[in-house]
């Protein structure tokens, strides 16, 4: 349920905003009155995303940036502050799956490095420059995208599972570093959500991961956006370094 004006006068950067979860969260923030800078590595995806968002009360801008590139990501955060005067919210939804049906003996090293570079090093880079930009006002909400695979480990997905376990560790560490400020850092750990990313999985892997969900279905982008928007709202003031479950009953811790 959209909360009118919840993000009025707030400025958000969403990475991976050209598709799936990042697009859904961007739309929800803009529907609730926020200014959203949608960043993605894929220009064509951003153009299509603008059309998908349609008319909204908030302002929406698009910019191309690669989260695994420190300079581009620093410039994304700094230019947001220069243009809008502050940065309240950063959601890092950029991510890739990499191989999804390769045991480690067959898992290509360059793929492993690329998955870690985007998912884990990207989360480090985004968080670092987000916090620097937020220190101007002393207020901020950072949300990273982990995954249940980072808790449980999905066989055949060593790179993805390792990267998401790293995002969980990163969130817990830096959440504590800034716990005595007004900047919170949290992560979501979803099970399978119906997005274009799910379609990049090996079909047998997708069906085995869906079978593990006690609710017997994939999650929806709207369900992710609803929880994400509460976590990045001013109301969520006593949660930091937390990993939020979103798994239809799959997660047991
Ligand atoms: P998606 O593929 O629909 O969207 C990901 C977006 O990230 C794409 O637009 C892509 O162009 C962009 N991207 C990729 N590499 C980038 C880079 N280096 N810099 C900037 N942008 C980049 O994926 P999604 O399903 O929306 O997933 C979003 C996040 O949620 C990912 O981190 C993913 O691992 C995580 N997640 C997804 C699921 C799921 O089932 N869909 C479950 C758990 C976690």
mmCIF file of C-alpha atoms in Angstrom, residues 81-209:
data_model
loop_
_atom_site.group_PDB
_atom_site.id
_atom_site.type_symbol
_atom_site.label_atom_id
_atom_site.label_comp_id
_atom_site.label_asym_id
_atom_site.label_seq_id
_atom_site.Cartn_x
_atom_site.Cartn_y
_atom_site.Cartn_z
ATOM 1 C CA UNK A 81 24.528 16.018 -3.265
ATOM 2 C CA UNK A 82 25.688 18.854 -5.518
ATOM 3 C CA UNK A 83 22.437 18.869 -7.476
ATOM 4 C CA UNK A 84 19.906 18.097 -4.735
ATOM 5 C CA UNK A 85 21.694 19.379 -1.624
ATOM 6 C CA UNK A 86 21.749 16.060 0.240
ATOM 7 C CA UNK A 87 21.446 12.285 -0.032
ATOM 8 C CA UNK A 88 19.006 10.520 2.313
ATOM 9 C CA UNK A 89 18.636 7.011 0.886
ATOM 10 C CA UNK A 90 20.872 4.602 -1.055
ATOM 11 C CA UNK A 91 19.634 1.203 -2.186
ATOM 12 C CA UNK A 92 22.160 -1.050 -3.903
ATOM 13 C CA UNK A 93 20.128 -3.403 -6.071
ATOM 14 C CA UNK A 94 22.759 -3.894 -8.803
ATOM 15 C CA UNK A 95 23.676 -7.556 -9.000
ATOM 16 C CA UNK A 96 24.424 -10.498 -11.263
ATOM 17 C CA UNK A 97 23.998 -14.241 -10.797
ATOM 18 C CA UNK A 98 26.892 -15.669 -12.788
ATOM 19 C CA UNK A 99 26.997 -19.457 -13.251
ATOM 20 C CA UNK A 100 24.058 -21.169 -11.558
ATOM 21 C CA UNK A 101 24.687 -24.843 -12.317
ATOM 22 C CA UNK A 102 28.477 -25.232 -12.073
ATOM 23 C CA UNK A 103 30.139 -27.155 -9.283
ATOM 24 C CA UNK A 104 33.412 -25.559 -8.209
ATOM 25 C CA UNK A 105 35.546 -27.986 -10.253
ATOM 26 C CA UNK A 106 33.945 -26.556 -13.398
ATOM 27 C CA UNK A 107 33.355 -22.977 -12.114
ATOM 28 C CA UNK A 108 35.382 -20.535 -14.170
ATOM 29 C CA UNK A 109 37.714 -18.278 -12.098
ATOM 30 C CA UNK A 110 37.017 -15.153 -14.168
ATOM 31 C CA UNK A 111 33.246 -15.600 -13.593
ATOM 32 C CA UNK A 112 33.845 -16.009 -9.854
ATOM 33 C CA UNK A 113 35.872 -12.789 -9.783
ATOM 34 C CA UNK A 114 33.244 -10.857 -11.790
ATOM 35 C CA UNK A 115 30.355 -11.968 -9.544
ATOM 36 C CA UNK A 116 32.308 -10.904 -6.446
ATOM 37 C CA UNK A 117 33.332 -7.649 -8.103
ATOM 38 C CA UNK A 118 29.746 -6.584 -8.862
ATOM 39 C CA UNK A 119 27.871 -8.036 -5.881
ATOM 40 C CA UNK A 120 30.370 -7.716 -3.027
ATOM 41 C CA UNK A 121 33.003 -5.155 -4.040
ATOM 42 C CA UNK A 122 30.150 -3.102 -5.538
ATOM 43 C CA UNK A 123 28.346 -3.169 -2.165
ATOM 44 C CA UNK A 124 31.557 -1.986 -0.461
ATOM 45 C CA UNK A 125 32.051 0.851 -2.981
ATOM 46 C CA UNK A 126 28.407 1.975 -2.877
ATOM 47 C CA UNK A 127 28.305 1.925 0.945
ATOM 48 C CA UNK A 128 31.597 3.808 1.302
ATOM 49 C CA UNK A 129 30.592 6.670 -1.000
ATOM 50 C CA UNK A 130 27.010 6.727 0.272
ATOM 51 C CA UNK A 131 28.196 7.198 3.843
ATOM 52 C CA UNK A 132 30.625 9.934 2.819
ATOM 53 C CA UNK A 133 27.813 11.763 1.036
ATOM 54 C CA UNK A 134 25.433 11.319 4.000
ATOM 55 C CA UNK A 135 27.914 12.679 6.507
ATOM 56 C CA UNK A 136 27.005 16.213 5.345
ATOM 57 C CA UNK A 137 23.611 16.008 7.072
ATOM 58 C CA UNK A 138 24.457 13.131 9.404
ATOM 59 C CA UNK A 139 21.260 11.296 8.365
ATOM 60 C CA UNK A 140 20.952 8.362 5.998
ATOM 61 C CA UNK A 141 19.451 4.985 5.158
ATOM 62 C CA UNK A 142 21.513 2.418 3.221
ATOM 63 C CA UNK A 143 19.963 -0.851 2.068
ATOM 64 C CA UNK A 144 22.039 -3.613 0.472
ATOM 65 C CA UNK A 145 20.712 -6.665 -1.370
ATOM 66 C CA UNK A 146 21.978 -9.904 0.127
ATOM 67 C CA UNK A 147 20.165 -13.207 -0.526
ATOM 68 C CA UNK A 148 19.156 -16.334 1.308
ATOM 69 C CA UNK A 149 21.891 -18.026 -0.735
ATOM 70 C CA UNK A 150 24.370 -16.064 1.395
ATOM 71 C CA UNK A 151 22.959 -17.728 4.516
ATOM 72 C CA UNK A 152 22.419 -21.257 3.229
ATOM 73 C CA UNK A 153 24.754 -21.587 0.219
ATOM 74 C CA UNK A 154 23.157 -22.712 -3.051
ATOM 75 C CA UNK A 155 25.038 -25.581 -4.721
ATOM 76 C CA UNK A 156 26.157 -24.796 -8.266
ATOM 77 C CA UNK A 157 26.288 -21.084 -7.384
ATOM 78 C CA UNK A 158 29.586 -20.707 -5.507
ATOM 79 C CA UNK A 159 30.245 -17.156 -6.722
ATOM 80 C CA UNK A 160 26.742 -15.844 -6.020
ATOM 81 C CA UNK A 161 26.447 -17.547 -2.614
ATOM 82 C CA UNK A 162 29.921 -16.335 -1.555
ATOM 83 C CA UNK A 163 29.224 -12.774 -2.682
ATOM 84 C CA UNK A 164 25.942 -12.620 -0.771
ATOM 85 C CA UNK A 165 27.497 -14.107 2.392
ATOM 86 C CA UNK A 166 30.022 -11.277 2.063
ATOM 87 C CA UNK A 167 27.243 -8.692 1.796
ATOM 88 C CA UNK A 168 25.788 -10.043 5.064
ATOM 89 C CA UNK A 169 29.173 -9.664 6.809
ATOM 90 C CA UNK A 170 29.670 -6.194 5.345
ATOM 91 C CA UNK A 171 26.228 -5.046 6.528
ATOM 92 C CA UNK A 172 26.807 -6.315 10.062
ATOM 93 C CA UNK A 173 30.265 -4.716 10.294
ATOM 94 C CA UNK A 174 29.444 -1.273 8.944
ATOM 95 C CA UNK A 175 26.055 -1.159 10.655
ATOM 96 C CA UNK A 176 27.943 -1.289 13.953
ATOM 97 C CA UNK A 177 30.511 1.286 12.782
ATOM 98 C CA UNK A 178 27.790 3.931 12.332
ATOM 99 C CA UNK A 179 25.324 2.749 14.980
ATOM 100 C CA UNK A 180 25.796 5.863 17.097
ATOM 101 C CA UNK A 181 24.869 8.139 14.167
ATOM 102 C CA UNK A 182 21.578 8.674 12.327
ATOM 103 C CA UNK A 183 22.871 6.592 9.396
ATOM 104 C CA UNK A 184 21.554 3.012 9.312
ATOM 105 C CA UNK A 185 22.854 0.185 7.107
ATOM 106 C CA UNK A 186 20.691 -2.907 6.603
ATOM 107 C CA UNK A 187 20.265 -5.697 4.055
ATOM 108 C CA UNK A 188 17.477 -7.795 2.606
ATOM 109 C CA UNK A 189 17.931 -11.550 2.215
ATOM 110 C CA UNK A 190 15.214 -12.603 -0.265
ATOM 111 C CA UNK A 191 14.521 -16.104 -1.524
ATOM 112 C CA UNK A 192 13.498 -16.294 -5.208
ATOM 113 C CA UNK A 193 11.646 -13.207 -6.415
ATOM 114 C CA UNK A 194 9.923 -13.058 -9.810
ATOM 115 C CA UNK A 195 12.300 -10.710 -11.707
ATOM 116 C CA UNK A 196 14.324 -10.899 -14.938
ATOM 117 C CA UNK A 197 17.281 -12.140 -12.837
ATOM 118 C CA UNK A 198 15.343 -15.278 -11.911
ATOM 119 C CA UNK A 199 15.014 -15.994 -15.634
ATOM 120 C CA UNK A 200 18.830 -16.087 -15.988
ATOM 121 C CA UNK A 201 18.983 -19.129 -13.699
ATOM 122 C CA UNK A 202 19.342 -22.647 -15.010
ATOM 123 C CA UNK A 203 15.650 -23.829 -15.293
ATOM 124 C CA UNK A 204 16.194 -26.894 -13.053
ATOM 125 C CA UNK A 205 17.877 -24.667 -10.466
ATOM 126 C CA UNK A 206 14.963 -22.195 -10.573
ATOM 127 C CA UNK A 207 12.433 -24.931 -9.967
ATOM 128 C CA UNK A 208 14.481 -26.498 -7.149
ATOM 129 C CA UNK A 209 14.839 -23.100 -5.440
#
